CSV table of C-alpha atoms in Angstrom, one decimal:
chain,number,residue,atom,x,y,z
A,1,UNK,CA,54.5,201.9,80.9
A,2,UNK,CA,52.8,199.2,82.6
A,3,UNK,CA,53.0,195.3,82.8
A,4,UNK,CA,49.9,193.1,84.9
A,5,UNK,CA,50.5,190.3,86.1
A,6,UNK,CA,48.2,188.4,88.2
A,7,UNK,CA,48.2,190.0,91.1
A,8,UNK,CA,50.5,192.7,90.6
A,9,UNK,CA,52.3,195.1,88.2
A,10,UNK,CA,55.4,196.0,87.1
A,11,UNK,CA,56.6,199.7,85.6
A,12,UNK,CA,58.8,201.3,83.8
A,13,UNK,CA,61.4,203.0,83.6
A,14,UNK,CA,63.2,200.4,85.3
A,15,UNK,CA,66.3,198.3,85.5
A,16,UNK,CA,65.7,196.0,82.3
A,17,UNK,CA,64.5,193.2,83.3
A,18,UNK,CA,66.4,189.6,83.5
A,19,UNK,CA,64.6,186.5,81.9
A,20,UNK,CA,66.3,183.5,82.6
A,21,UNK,CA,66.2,181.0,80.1
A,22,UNK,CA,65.7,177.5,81.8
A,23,UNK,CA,65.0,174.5,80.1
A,24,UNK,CA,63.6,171.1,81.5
A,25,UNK,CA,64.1,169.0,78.3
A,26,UNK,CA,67.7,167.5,76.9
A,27,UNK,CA,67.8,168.9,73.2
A,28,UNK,CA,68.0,172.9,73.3
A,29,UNK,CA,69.8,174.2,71.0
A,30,UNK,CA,72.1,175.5,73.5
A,31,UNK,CA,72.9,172.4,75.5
A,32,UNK,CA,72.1,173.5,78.4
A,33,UNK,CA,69.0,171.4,79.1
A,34,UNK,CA,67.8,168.3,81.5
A,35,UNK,CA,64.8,166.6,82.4
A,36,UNK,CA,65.6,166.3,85.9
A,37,UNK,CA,63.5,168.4,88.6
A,38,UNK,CA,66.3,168.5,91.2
A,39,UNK,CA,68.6,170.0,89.0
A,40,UNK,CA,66.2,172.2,87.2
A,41,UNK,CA,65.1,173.6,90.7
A,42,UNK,CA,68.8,173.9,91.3
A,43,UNK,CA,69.1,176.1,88.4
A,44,UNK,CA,66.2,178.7,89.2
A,45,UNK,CA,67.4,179.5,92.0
A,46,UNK,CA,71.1,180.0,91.2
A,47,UNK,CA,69.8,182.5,88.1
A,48,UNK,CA,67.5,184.0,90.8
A,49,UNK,CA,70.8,184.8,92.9
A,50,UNK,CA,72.6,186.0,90.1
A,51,UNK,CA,69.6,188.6,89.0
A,52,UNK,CA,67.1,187.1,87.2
A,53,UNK,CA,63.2,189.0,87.8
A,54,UNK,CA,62.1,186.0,85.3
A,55,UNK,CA,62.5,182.4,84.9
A,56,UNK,CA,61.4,181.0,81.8
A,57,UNK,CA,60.8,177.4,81.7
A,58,UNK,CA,60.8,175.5,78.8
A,59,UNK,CA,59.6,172.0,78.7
A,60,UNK,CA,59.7,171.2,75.3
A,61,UNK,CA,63.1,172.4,72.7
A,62,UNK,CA,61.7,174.8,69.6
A,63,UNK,CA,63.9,173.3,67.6
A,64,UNK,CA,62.6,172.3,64.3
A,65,UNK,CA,65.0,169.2,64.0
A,66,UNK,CA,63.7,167.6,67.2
A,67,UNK,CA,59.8,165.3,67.3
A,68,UNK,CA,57.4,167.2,69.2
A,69,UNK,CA,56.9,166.2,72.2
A,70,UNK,CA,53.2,165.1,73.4
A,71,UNK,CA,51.2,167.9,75.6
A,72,UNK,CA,50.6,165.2,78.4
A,73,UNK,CA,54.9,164.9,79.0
A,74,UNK,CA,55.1,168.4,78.4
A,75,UNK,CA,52.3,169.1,81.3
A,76,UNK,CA,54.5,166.5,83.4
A,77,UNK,CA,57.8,168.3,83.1
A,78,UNK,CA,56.2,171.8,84.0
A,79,UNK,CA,54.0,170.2,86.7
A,80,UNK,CA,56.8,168.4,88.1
A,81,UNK,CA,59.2,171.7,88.4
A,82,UNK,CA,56.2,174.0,89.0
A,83,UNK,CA,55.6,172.1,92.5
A,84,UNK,CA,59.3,173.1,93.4
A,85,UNK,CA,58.8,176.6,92.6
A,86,UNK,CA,57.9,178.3,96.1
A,87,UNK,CA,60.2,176.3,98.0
A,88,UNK,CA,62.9,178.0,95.3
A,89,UNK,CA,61.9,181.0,95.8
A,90,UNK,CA,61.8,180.8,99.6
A,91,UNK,CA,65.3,179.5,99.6
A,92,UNK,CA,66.6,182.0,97.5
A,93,UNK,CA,68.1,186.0,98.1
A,94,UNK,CA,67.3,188.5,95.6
A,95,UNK,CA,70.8,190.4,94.5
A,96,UNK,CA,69.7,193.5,95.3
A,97,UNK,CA,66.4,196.0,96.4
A,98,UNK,CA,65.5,196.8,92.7
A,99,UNK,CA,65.0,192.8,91.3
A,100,UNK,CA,61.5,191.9,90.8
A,101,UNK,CA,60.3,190.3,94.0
A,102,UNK,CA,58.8,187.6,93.8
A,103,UNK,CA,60.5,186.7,90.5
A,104,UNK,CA,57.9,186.1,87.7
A,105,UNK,CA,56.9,182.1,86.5
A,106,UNK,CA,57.4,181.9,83.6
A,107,UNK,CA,56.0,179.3,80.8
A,108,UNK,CA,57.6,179.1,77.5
A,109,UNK,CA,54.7,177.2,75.7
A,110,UNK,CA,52.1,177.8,72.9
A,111,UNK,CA,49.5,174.9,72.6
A,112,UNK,CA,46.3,175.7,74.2
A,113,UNK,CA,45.7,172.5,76.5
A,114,UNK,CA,49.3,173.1,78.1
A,115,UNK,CA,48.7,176.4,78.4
A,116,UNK,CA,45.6,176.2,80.3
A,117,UNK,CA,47.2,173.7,82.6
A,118,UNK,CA,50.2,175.9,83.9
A,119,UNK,CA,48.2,178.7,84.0
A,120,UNK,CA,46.0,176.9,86.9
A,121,UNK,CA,50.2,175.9,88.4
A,122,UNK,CA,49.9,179.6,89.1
A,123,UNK,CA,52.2,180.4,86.5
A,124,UNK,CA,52.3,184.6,85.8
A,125,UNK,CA,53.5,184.8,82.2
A,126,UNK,CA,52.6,182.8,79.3
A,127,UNK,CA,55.7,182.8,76.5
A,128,UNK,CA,54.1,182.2,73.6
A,129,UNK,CA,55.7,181.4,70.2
A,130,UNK,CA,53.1,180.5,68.3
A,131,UNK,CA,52.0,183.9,66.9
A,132,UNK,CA,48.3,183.6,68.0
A,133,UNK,CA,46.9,182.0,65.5
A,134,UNK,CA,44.0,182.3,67.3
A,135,UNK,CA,42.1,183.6,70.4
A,136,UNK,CA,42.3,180.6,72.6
A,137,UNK,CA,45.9,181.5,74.4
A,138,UNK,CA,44.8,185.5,74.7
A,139,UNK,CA,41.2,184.4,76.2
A,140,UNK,CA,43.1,181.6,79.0
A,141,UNK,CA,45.2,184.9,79.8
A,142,UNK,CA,42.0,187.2,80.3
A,143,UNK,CA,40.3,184.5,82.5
A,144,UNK,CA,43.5,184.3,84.8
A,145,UNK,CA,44.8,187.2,84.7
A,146,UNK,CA,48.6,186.2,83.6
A,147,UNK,CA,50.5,188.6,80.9
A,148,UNK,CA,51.1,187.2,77.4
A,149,UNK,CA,54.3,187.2,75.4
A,150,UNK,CA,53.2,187.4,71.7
A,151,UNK,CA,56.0,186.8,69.2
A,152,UNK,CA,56.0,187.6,65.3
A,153,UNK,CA,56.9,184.6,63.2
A,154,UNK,CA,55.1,183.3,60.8
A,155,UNK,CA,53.3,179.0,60.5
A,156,UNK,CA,53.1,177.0,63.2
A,157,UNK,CA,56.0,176.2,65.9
A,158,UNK,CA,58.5,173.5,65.0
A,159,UNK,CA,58.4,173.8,61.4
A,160,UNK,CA,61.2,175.2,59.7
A,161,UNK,CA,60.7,178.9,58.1
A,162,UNK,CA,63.6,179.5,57.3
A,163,UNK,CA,63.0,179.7,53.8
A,164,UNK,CA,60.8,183.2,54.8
A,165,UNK,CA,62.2,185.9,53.5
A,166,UNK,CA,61.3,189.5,54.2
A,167,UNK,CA,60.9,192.8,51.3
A,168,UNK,CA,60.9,195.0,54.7
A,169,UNK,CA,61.0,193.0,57.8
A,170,UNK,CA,60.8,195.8,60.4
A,171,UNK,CA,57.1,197.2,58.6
A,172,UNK,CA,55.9,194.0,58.3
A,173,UNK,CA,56.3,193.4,62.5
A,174,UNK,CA,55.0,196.8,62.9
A,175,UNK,CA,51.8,195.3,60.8
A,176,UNK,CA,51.9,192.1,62.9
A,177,UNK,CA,51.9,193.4,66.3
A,178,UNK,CA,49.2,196.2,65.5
A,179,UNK,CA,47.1,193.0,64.4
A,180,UNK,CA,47.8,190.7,67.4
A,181,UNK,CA,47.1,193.8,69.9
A,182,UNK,CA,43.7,194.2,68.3
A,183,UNK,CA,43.1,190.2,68.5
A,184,UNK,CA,44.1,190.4,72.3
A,185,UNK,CA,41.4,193.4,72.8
A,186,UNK,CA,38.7,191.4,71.0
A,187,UNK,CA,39.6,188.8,73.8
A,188,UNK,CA,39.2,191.0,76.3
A,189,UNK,CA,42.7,191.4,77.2
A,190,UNK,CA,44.4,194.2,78.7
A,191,UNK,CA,47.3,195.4,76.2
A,192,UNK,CA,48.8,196.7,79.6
A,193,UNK,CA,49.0,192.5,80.2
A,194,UNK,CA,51.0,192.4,76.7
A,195,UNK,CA,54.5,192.0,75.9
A,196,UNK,CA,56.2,192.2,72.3
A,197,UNK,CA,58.7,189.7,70.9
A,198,UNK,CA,60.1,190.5,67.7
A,199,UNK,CA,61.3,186.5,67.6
A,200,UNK,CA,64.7,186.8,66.8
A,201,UNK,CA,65.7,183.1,64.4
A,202,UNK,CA,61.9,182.5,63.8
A,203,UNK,CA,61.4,183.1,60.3
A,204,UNK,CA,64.0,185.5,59.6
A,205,UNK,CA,67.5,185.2,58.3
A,206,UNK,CA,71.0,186.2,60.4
A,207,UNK,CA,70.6,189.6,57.9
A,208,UNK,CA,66.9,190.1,59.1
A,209,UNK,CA,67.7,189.4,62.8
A,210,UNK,CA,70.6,192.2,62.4
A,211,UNK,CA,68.1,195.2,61.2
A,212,UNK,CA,65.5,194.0,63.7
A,213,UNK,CA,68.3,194.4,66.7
A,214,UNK,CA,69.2,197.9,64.5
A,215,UNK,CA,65.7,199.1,64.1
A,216,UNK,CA,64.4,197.9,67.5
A,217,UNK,CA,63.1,201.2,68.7
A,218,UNK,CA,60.0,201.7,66.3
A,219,UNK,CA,58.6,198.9,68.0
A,220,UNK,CA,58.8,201.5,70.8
A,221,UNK,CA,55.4,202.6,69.4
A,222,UNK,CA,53.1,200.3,70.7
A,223,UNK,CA,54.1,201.1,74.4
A,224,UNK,CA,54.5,197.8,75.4
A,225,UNK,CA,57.4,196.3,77.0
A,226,UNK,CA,59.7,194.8,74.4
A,227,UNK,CA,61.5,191.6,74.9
A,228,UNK,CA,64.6,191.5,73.8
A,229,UNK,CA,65.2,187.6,73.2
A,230,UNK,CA,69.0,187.5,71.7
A,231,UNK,CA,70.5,184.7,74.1
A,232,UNK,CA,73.3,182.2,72.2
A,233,UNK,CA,70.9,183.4,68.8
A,234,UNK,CA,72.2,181.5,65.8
A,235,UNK,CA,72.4,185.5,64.2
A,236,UNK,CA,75.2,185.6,66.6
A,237,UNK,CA,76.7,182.7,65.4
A,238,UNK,CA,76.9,183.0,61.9
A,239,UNK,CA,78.1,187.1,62.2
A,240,UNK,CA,81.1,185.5,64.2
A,241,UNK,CA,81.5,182.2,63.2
A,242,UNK,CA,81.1,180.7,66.4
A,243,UNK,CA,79.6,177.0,66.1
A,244,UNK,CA,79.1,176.1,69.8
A,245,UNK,CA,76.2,178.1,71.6
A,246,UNK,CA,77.9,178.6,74.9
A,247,UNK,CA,80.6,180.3,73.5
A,248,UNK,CA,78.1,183.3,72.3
A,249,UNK,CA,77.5,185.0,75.6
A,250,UNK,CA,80.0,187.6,75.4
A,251,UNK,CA,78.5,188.5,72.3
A,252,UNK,CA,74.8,188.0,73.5
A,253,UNK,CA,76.0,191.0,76.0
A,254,UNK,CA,76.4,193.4,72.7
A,255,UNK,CA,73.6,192.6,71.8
A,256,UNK,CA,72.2,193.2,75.3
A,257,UNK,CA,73.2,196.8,75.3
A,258,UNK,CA,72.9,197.2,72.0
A,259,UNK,CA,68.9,196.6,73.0
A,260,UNK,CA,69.0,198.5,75.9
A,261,UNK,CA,69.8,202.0,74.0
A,262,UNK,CA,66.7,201.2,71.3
A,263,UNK,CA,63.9,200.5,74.2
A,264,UNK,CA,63.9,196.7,75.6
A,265,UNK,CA,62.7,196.3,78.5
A,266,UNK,CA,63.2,192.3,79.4
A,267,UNK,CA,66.2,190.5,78.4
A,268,UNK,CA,65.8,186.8,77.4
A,269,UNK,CA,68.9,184.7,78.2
A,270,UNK,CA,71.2,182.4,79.4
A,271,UNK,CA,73.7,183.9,81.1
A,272,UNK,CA,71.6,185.9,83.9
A,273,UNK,CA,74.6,187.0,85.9
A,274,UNK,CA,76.6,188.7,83.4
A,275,UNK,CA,73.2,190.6,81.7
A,276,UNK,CA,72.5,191.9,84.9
A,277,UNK,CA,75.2,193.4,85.9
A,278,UNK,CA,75.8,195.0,82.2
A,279,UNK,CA,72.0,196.1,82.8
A,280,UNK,CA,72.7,197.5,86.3
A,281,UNK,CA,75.8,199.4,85.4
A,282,UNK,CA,73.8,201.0,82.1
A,283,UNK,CA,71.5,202.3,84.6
A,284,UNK,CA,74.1,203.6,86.3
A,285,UNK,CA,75.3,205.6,83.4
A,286,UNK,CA,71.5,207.0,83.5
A,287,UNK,CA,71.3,208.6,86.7
């Protein structure tokens, strides 16, 4: 199985892959966010020591309780840490000979003006929660040559779904994705530039998020890498009644292996350096 990028690929089988979560805004969910470009710089590069092949950035919170922020400050904050990002990566060490080298840029954004402008910041992979609601995002990634992130939910970002409730969550993703590959090929895009999110806490309750994480591996049908995007999850939460976000990692790494034995490929998360070495030791186990 193959990933392109812009100008290169990635395979698999493979170590899963790290995805850092980093986010330049001050109201994540998980707390762990600042506009500030010195420390955000700061912050890819110590995930990028600890293991991560990805950094995600995030310049504007999906929470559903927060404003929207406008896409001119959203281009700033991506702009302003995307000018950082080689010197980062020049500074920095990968952890060891297997971590994807140069890591991958990526952008965790959805409306079609932003997306076009990191895209021409050289960033490699668009994060898209928005669900392609259209052809725009799939057609910028064609023209460039960047990989997409598709993932399922349902209405536009930043509205609350959690009202959605699901007869048969897994078939209906199975339905979703098969419909979003065939947008991407009337676009013109590659499905081997393609990754699957099933978009754990978007639309779907703590109960639906639990059979996704079960039933995982018949998403293993579209042969595309799946993301596995569990980091802090509120699903985690409310199984263990843990209120504060930061205090879910240990259990973000259950769910971490738990993804790894039903076929995901890139890990979405927070805490990069204790995924990666629960990832590097599960390959160990395969050899």
């Amino acid at each position: 199985m193959l990933l392109r990028l812009r100008d290169r690929t990635l395979s698999w089988p493979r170590r899963g892959c790290v995805m850092g979560i980093l986010n330049i805004n001050d109201d994540s969910f998980s707390g762990d966010g600042k506009v500030d470009f010195t420390w955000a710089a700061h912050r890819a590069m110590e995930m990028i020591e600890e293991g991560a092949d990805i950094v995600d950035v995030g310049a504007e919170s999906a929470r559903t309780n927060r404003k929207a922020i406008s896409p001119a400050e959203e281009i700033e904050r991506f702009l302003g840490f995307c000018k950082q990002w080689e010197k980062v990566v020049a500074q920095a060490k990968p952890r060891d000979n297997q971590q994807v080298w140069p890591p991958v840029l990526s952008a965790n954004t959805w409306r079609p003006e932003v997306v076009a402008a990191v895209l021409e910041m050289g960033v490699e992979l668009i994060n898209d929660m928005s669900g392609l609601p259209d052809n725009q995002n799939a057609l910028a990634c064609t023209k460039s040559g960047a990989a997409l992130l598709v993932m399922h939910s349902v209405g536009e970002p930043k509205v609350d779904h959690s009202h959605v409730r699901w007869p048969d969550v897994m078939s209906s993703m199975e339905d979703f994705f098969a419909e979003k590959l065939a947008q991407c090929d009337e676009a013109g895009l590659s499905r081997e530039q393609v990754i699957l999110d099933p978009g754990f806490g978007f639309a779907k309750s703590a109960q639906d998020d639990l059979v996704v994480l079960r039933d995982l591996s018949r998403l293993t049908r579209f042969d595309r890498p799946l993301l596995l995007p569990v980091g802090r999850k509120g699903f985690i939460g409310e199984t263990l009644e843990i209120k504060e976000p930061a205090d879910r990692d240990a259990a973000t790494l259950g769910c971490v292996s738990a993804g790894h034995s039903r076929g995901a490929a890139i890990y979405r998360v927070h805490e990069v350096k204790g995924s990666f070495e629960l990832l590097k030791v599960l390959q160990g186990l395969e050899k």
